[in-house]
Tab-separated table of C-alpha atoms in Angstrom:
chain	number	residue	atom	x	y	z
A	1	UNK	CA	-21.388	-1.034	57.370
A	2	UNK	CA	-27.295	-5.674	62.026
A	3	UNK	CA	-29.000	-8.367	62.007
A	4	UNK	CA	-28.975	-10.993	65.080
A	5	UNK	CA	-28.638	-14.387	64.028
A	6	UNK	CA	-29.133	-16.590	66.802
A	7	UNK	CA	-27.461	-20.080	66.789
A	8	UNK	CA	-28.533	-23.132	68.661
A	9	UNK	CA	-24.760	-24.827	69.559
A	10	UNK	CA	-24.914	-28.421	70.812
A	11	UNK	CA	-22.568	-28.433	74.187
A	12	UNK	CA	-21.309	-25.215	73.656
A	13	UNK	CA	-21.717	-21.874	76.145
A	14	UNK	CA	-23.191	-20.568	73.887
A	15	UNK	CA	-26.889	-20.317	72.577
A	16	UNK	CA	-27.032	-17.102	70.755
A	17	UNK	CA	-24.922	-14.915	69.260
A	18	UNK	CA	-24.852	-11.726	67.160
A	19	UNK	CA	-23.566	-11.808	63.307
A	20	UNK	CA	-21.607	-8.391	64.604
A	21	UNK	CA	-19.915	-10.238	67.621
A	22	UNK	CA	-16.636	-12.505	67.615
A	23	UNK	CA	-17.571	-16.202	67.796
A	24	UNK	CA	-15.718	-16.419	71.136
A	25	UNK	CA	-16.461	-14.244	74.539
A	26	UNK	CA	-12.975	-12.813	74.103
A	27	UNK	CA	-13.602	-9.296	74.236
A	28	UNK	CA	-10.293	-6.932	71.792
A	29	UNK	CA	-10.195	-4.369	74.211
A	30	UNK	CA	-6.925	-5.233	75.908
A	31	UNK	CA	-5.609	-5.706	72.718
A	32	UNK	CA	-6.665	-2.846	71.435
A	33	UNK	CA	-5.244	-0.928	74.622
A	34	UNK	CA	-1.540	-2.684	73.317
A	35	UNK	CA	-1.961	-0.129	70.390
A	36	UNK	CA	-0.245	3.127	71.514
A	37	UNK	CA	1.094	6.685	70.887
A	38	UNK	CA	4.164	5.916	72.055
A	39	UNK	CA	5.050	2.899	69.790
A	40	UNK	CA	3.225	4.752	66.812
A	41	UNK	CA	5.848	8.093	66.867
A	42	UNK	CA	8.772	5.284	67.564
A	43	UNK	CA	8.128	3.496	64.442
A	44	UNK	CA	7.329	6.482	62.370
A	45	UNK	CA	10.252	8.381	63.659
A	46	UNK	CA	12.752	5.734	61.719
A	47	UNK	CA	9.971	4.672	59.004
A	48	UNK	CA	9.937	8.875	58.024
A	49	UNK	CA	13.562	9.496	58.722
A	50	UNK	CA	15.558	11.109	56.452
A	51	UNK	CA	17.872	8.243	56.531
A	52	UNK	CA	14.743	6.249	54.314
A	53	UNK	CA	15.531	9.006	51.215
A	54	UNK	CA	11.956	8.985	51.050
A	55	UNK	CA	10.986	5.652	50.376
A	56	UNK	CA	10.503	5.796	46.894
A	57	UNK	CA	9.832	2.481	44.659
A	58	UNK	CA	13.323	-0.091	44.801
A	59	UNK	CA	15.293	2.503	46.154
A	60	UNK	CA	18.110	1.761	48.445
A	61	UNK	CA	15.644	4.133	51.434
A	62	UNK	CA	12.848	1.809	50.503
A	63	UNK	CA	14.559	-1.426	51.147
A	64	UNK	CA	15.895	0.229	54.230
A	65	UNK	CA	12.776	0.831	55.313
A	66	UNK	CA	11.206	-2.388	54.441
A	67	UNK	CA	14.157	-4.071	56.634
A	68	UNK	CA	12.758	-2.235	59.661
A	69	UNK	CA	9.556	-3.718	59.014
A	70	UNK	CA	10.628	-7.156	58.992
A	71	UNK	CA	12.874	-7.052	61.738
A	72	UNK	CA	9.770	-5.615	63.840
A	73	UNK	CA	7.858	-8.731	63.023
A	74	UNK	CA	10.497	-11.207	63.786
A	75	UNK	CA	11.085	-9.763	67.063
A	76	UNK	CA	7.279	-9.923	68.056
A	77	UNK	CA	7.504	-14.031	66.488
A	78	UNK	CA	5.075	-12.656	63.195
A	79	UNK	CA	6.707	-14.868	60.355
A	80	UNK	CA	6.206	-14.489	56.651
A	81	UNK	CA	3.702	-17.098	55.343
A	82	UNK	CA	4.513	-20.778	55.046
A	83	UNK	CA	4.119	-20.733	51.607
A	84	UNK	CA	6.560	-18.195	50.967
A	85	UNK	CA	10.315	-18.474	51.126
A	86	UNK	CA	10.707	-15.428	52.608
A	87	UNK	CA	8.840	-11.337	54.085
A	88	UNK	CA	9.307	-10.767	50.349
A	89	UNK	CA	7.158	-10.499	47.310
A	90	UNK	CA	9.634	-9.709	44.507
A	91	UNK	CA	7.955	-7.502	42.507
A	92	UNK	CA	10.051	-7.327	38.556
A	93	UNK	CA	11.056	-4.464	36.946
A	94	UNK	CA	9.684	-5.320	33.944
A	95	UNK	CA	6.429	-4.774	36.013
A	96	UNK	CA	6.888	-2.006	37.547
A	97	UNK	CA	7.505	0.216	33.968
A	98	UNK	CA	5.429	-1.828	32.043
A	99	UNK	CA	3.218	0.736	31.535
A	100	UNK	CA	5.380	4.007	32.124
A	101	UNK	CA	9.140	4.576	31.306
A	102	UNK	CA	10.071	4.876	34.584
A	103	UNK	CA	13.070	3.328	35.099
A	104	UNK	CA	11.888	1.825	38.058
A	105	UNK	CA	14.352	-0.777	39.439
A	106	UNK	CA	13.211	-4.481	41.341
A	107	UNK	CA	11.154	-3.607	44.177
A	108	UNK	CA	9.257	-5.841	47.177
A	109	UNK	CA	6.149	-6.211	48.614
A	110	UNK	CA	6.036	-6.980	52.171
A	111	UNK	CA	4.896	-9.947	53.716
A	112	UNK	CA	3.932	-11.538	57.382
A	113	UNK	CA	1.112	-13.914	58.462
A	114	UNK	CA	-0.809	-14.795	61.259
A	115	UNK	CA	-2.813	-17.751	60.696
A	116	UNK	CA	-6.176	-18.776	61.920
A	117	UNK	CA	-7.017	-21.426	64.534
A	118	UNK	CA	-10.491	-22.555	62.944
A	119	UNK	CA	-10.730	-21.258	59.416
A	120	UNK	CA	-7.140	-20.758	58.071
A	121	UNK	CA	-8.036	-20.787	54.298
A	122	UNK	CA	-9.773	-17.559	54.369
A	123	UNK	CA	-7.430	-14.498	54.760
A	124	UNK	CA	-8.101	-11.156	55.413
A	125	UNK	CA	-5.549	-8.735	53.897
A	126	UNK	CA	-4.723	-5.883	56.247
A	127	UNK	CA	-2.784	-3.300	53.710
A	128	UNK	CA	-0.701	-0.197	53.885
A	129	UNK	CA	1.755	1.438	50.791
A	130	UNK	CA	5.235	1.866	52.200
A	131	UNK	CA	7.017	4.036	49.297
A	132	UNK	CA	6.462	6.940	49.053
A	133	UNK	CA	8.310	9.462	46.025
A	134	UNK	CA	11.845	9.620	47.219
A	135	UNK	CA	13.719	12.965	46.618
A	136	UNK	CA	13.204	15.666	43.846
A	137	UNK	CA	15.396	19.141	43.730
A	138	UNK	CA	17.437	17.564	46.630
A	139	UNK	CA	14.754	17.743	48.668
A	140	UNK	CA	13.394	14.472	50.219
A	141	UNK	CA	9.830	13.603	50.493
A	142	UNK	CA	9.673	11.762	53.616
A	143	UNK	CA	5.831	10.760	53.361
A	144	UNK	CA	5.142	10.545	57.304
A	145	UNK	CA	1.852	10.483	56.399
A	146	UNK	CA	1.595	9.810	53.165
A	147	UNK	CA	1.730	6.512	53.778
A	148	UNK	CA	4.202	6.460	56.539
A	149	UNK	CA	1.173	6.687	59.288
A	150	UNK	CA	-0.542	3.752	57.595
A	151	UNK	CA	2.492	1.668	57.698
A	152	UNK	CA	3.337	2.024	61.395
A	153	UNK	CA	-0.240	1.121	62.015
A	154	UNK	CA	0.260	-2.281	60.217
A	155	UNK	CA	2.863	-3.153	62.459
A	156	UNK	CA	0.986	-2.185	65.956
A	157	UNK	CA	-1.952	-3.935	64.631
A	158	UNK	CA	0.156	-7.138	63.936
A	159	UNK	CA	1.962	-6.873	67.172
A	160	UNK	CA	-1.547	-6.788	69.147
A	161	UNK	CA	-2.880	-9.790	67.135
A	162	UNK	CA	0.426	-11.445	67.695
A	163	UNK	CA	-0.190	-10.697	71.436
A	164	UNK	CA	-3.779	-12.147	71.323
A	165	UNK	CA	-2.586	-15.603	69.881
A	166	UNK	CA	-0.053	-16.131	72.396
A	167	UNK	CA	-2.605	-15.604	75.520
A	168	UNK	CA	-4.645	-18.283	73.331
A	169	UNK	CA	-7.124	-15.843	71.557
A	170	UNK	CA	-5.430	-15.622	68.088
A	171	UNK	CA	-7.715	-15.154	64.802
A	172	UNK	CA	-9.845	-17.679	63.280
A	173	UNK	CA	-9.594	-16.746	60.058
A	174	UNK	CA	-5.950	-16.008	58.936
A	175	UNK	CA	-4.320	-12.397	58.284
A	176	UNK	CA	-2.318	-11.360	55.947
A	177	UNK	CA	-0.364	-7.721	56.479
A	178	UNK	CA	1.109	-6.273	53.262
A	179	UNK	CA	2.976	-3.542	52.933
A	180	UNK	CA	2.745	-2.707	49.447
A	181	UNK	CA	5.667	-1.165	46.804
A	182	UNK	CA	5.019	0.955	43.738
A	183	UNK	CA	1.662	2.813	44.692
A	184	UNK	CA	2.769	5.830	43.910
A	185	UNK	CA	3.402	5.123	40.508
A	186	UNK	CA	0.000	3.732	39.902
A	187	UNK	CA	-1.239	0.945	42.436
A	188	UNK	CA	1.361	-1.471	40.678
A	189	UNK	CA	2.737	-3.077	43.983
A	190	UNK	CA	-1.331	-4.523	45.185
A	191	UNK	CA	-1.580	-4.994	41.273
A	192	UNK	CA	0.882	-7.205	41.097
A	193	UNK	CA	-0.279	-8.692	44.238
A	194	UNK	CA	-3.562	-9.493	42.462
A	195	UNK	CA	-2.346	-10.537	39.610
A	196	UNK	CA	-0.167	-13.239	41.613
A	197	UNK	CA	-2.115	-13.928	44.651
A	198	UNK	CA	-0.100	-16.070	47.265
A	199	UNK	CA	-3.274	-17.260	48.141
A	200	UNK	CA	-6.319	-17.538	45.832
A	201	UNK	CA	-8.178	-14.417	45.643
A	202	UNK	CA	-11.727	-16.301	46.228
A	203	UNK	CA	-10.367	-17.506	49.109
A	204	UNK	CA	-9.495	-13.602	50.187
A	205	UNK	CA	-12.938	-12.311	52.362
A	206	UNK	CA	-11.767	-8.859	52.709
A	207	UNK	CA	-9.004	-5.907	52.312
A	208	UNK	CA	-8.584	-3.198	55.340
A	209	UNK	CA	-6.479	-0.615	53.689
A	210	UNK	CA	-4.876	2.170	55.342
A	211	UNK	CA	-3.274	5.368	53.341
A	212	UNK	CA	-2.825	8.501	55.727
A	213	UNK	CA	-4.544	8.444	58.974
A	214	UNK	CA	-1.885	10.459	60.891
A	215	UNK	CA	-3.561	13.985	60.286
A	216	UNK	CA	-6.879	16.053	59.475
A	217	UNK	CA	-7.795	18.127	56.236
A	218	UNK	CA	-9.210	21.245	55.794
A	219	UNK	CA	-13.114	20.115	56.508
A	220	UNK	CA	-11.784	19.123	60.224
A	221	UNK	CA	-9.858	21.632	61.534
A	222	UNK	CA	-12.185	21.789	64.902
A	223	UNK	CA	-11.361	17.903	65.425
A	224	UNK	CA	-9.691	14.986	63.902
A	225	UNK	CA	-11.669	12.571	65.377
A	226	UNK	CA	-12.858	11.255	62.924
A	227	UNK	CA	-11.905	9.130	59.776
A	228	UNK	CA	-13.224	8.880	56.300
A	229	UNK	CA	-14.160	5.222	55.356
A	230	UNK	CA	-14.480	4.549	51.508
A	231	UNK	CA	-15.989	1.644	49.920
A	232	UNK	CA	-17.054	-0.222	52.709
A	233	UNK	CA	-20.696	-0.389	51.430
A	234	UNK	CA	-20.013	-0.846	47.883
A	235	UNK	CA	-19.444	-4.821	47.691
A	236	UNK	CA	-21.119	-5.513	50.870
A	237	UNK	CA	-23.486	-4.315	53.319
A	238	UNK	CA	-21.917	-6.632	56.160
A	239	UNK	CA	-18.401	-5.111	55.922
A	240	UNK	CA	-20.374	-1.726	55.882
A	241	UNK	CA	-22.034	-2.734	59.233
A	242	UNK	CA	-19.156	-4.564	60.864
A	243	UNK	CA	-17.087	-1.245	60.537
A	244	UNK	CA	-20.164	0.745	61.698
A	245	UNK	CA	-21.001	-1.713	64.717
A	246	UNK	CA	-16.909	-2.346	66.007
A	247	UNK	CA	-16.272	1.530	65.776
A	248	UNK	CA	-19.525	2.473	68.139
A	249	UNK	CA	-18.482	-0.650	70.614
A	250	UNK	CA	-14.621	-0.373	70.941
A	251	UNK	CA	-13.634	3.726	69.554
A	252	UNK	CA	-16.443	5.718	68.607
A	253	UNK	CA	-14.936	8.105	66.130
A	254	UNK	CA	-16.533	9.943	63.473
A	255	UNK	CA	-17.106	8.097	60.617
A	256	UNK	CA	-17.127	10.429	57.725
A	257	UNK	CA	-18.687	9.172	54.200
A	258	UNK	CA	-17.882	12.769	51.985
A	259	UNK	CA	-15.902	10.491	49.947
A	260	UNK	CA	-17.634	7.677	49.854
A	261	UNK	CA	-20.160	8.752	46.642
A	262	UNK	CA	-18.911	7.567	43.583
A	263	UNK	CA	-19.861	10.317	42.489
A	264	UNK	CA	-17.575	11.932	44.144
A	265	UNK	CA	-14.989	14.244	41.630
A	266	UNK	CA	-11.662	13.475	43.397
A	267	UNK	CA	-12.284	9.724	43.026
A	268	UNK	CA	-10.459	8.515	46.296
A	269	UNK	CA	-12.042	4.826	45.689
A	270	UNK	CA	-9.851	4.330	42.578
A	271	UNK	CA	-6.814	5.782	43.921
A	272	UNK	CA	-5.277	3.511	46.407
A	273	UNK	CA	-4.336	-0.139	46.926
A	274	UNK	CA	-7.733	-1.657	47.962
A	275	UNK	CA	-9.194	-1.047	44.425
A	276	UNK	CA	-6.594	-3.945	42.916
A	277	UNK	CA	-8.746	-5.935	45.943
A	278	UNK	CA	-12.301	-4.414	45.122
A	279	UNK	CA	-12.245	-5.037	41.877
A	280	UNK	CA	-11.555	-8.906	41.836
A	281	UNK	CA	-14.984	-8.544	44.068
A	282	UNK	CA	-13.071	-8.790	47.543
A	283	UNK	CA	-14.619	-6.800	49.963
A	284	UNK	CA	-12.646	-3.433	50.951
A	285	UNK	CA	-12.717	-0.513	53.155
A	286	UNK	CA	-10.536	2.062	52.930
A	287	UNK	CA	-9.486	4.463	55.839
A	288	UNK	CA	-8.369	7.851	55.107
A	289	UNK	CA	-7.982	10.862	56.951
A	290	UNK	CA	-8.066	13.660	53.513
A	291	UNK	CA	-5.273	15.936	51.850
A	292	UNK	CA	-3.998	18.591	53.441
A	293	UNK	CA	-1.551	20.954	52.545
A	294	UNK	CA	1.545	18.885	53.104
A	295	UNK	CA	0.250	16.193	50.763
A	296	UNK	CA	3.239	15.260	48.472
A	297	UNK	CA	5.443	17.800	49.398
A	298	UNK	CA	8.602	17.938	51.406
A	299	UNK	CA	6.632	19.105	54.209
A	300	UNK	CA	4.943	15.667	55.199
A	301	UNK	CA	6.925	15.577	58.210
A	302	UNK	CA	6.569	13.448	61.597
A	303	UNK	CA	6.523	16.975	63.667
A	304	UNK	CA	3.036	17.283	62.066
A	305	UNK	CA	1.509	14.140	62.913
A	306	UNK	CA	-1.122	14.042	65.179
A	307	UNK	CA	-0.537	10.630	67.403
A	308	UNK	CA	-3.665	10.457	69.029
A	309	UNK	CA	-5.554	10.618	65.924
A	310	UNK	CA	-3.532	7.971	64.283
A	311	UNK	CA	-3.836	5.784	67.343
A	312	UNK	CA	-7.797	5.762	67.394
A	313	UNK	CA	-8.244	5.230	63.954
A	314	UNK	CA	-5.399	2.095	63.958
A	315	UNK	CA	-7.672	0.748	66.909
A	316	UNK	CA	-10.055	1.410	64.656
A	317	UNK	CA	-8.588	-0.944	61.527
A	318	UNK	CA	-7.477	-3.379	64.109
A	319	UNK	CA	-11.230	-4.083	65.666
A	320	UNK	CA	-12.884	-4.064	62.153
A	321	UNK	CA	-10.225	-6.862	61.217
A	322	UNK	CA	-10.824	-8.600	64.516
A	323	UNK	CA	-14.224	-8.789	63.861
A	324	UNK	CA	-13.959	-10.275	60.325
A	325	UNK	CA	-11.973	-12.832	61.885
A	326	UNK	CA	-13.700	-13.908	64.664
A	327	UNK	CA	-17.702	-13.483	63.264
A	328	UNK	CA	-19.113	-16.982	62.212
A	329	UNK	CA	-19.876	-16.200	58.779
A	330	UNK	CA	-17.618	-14.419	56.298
A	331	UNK	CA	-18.640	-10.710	54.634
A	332	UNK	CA	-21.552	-11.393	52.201
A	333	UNK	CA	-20.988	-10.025	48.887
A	334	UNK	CA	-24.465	-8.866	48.088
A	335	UNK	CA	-23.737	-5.570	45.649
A	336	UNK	CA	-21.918	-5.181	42.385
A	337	UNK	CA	-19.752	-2.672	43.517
A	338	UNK	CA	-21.029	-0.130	40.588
């Protein structure tokens, strides 16, 4: 989650290159470096506000929230993709409760794009849930990192690709960042997605997904370095190397795999927006960093968020994404995923 492949290139600089390494000598380290504390808390300080009334599914905090979002990207230039009309993915109603009287009103998924210079027909999906489950007993549930923490990362990751592609090292291979609606209530924002791709699925390589990385659970109280990565082997043993090989050359973090057995009784796989990916065959990792005590309750607050820990593990997503779309070949699927 190591093989060289060497590759004879007619007038090129090159002779030989690793299957791990971007095609280019552009190294993501300064890139990486563009990822910080700093902007993390000053995203997740309005994106966990109680002005966002918790975030949950079409509500008027959610859309608040989501307007945040795409006024980030359109002052760092990230625009929605060209075959869209607009940062939105109306997701209907009738979709949303099709399955549970919920009442659940229209809702969005998020939308921008960064397209590649070489191969812009593959996309890599780069996903986070923004709702979260609003207010109960007057109380709001502001989810900072549930998935409040993986949303803020989506946008630093964007802005650093952003700022790659205007010094002339943007991806080869498209991106796609999508915040999704309606996970809470069952995955139904990423299902929808997948059910109405904007871009055919076979032509989708891979799905980073990112639900809670701002804090550690009870089996890492002496450090949070560290992140739990789910899935990443279960499709494909490249993606399972890739994330192995860019975390011990750009972040070296812990990369715990307690949840990765599908065996595994609390059956994290299944329970957050990759799956809708994974199980179209798409190759997905999922980054996670456990429940803890605060985990859907009114206490999921930013004062509890531990910034350094979010910031290595979105360096983390971003350098895993940078190498699926720089590497020459896309993510095998070699595994059934059972």
């Amino acid at each position: 989650m190591k093989k060289i492949l060497c590759l004879f290139i007619i007038a090129s600089t090159f002779s030989c290159t690793s299957q791990m390494s971007t095609v280019s000598s552009t190294e993501p380290t300064k890139y990486l470096n563009s990822i910080s504390a700093k902007d993390l808390k000053e995203h997740l300080t309005i994106v966990a506000s109680d002005e966002m009334e918790g975030r949950d599914t079409g509500s008027k905090g959610q859309k608040k929230a989501g307007d945040y979002l795409i006024n980030h990207y359109k002052t760092n230039g990230i625009s929605f993709p060209k075959e869209a009309e607009n940062y939105y993915q109306k997701v209907p109603a009738t979709f949303l409760n099709g399955n549970r009287s919920t009442n659940l009103p229209d809702s969005e998924n998020i939308w921008a794009f960064i397209e590649g210079s070489e191969k812009p027909n593959e996309i890599i999906v780069v996903s986070a849930h923004y709702d979260h489950i609003g207010i109960e007993n007057n109380e709001i549930f502001n989810g900072a990192d549930d998935d409040g923490s993986g949303t803020v990362a989506l946008l630093e990751i964007a802005q650093a690709f952003q700022i790659a592609k205007k010094e002339g090292h943007g991806p080869k291979r498209s991106i796609l960042f999508m915040h999704m609606t309606g996970e809470e209530h069952g995955l139904l924002g990423s299902s929808y997605y997948s059910q109405n791709p904007l871009y055919p699925l076979a032509n989708t390589i891979t799905d980073i997904n990112i639900d809670m990385i701002g804090r550690h659970d009870e089996f890492h109280n002496d450090s949070s370095n560290y992140v739990y990565l789910i899935g990443s082997d279960y499709l494909s043993t490249d993606l399972y190397n890739i994330c192995e090989d860019a975390n011990k050359k750009y972040v070296n973090i812990k990369l715990d795999y307690k949840f990765n057995d599908k065996k595994d009784p609390n059956r994290f796989y299944y329970r957050s927006d990759h799956y809708n990916f994974a199980k179209n065959g798409i190759p997905s990792v999922f980054l996670f960093n456990g429940v803890h005590e605060d985990y859907h309750k009114p206490s999921d607050e930013i004062s509890k968020i531990e910034f350094d820990a979010l910031t290595k593990r979105t360096q983390l997503a971003f350098v895993i994404a940078w190498e699926i779309a720089n590497r020459e070949n896309r993510p095998v699927v070699d595994k059934d995923g059972k």
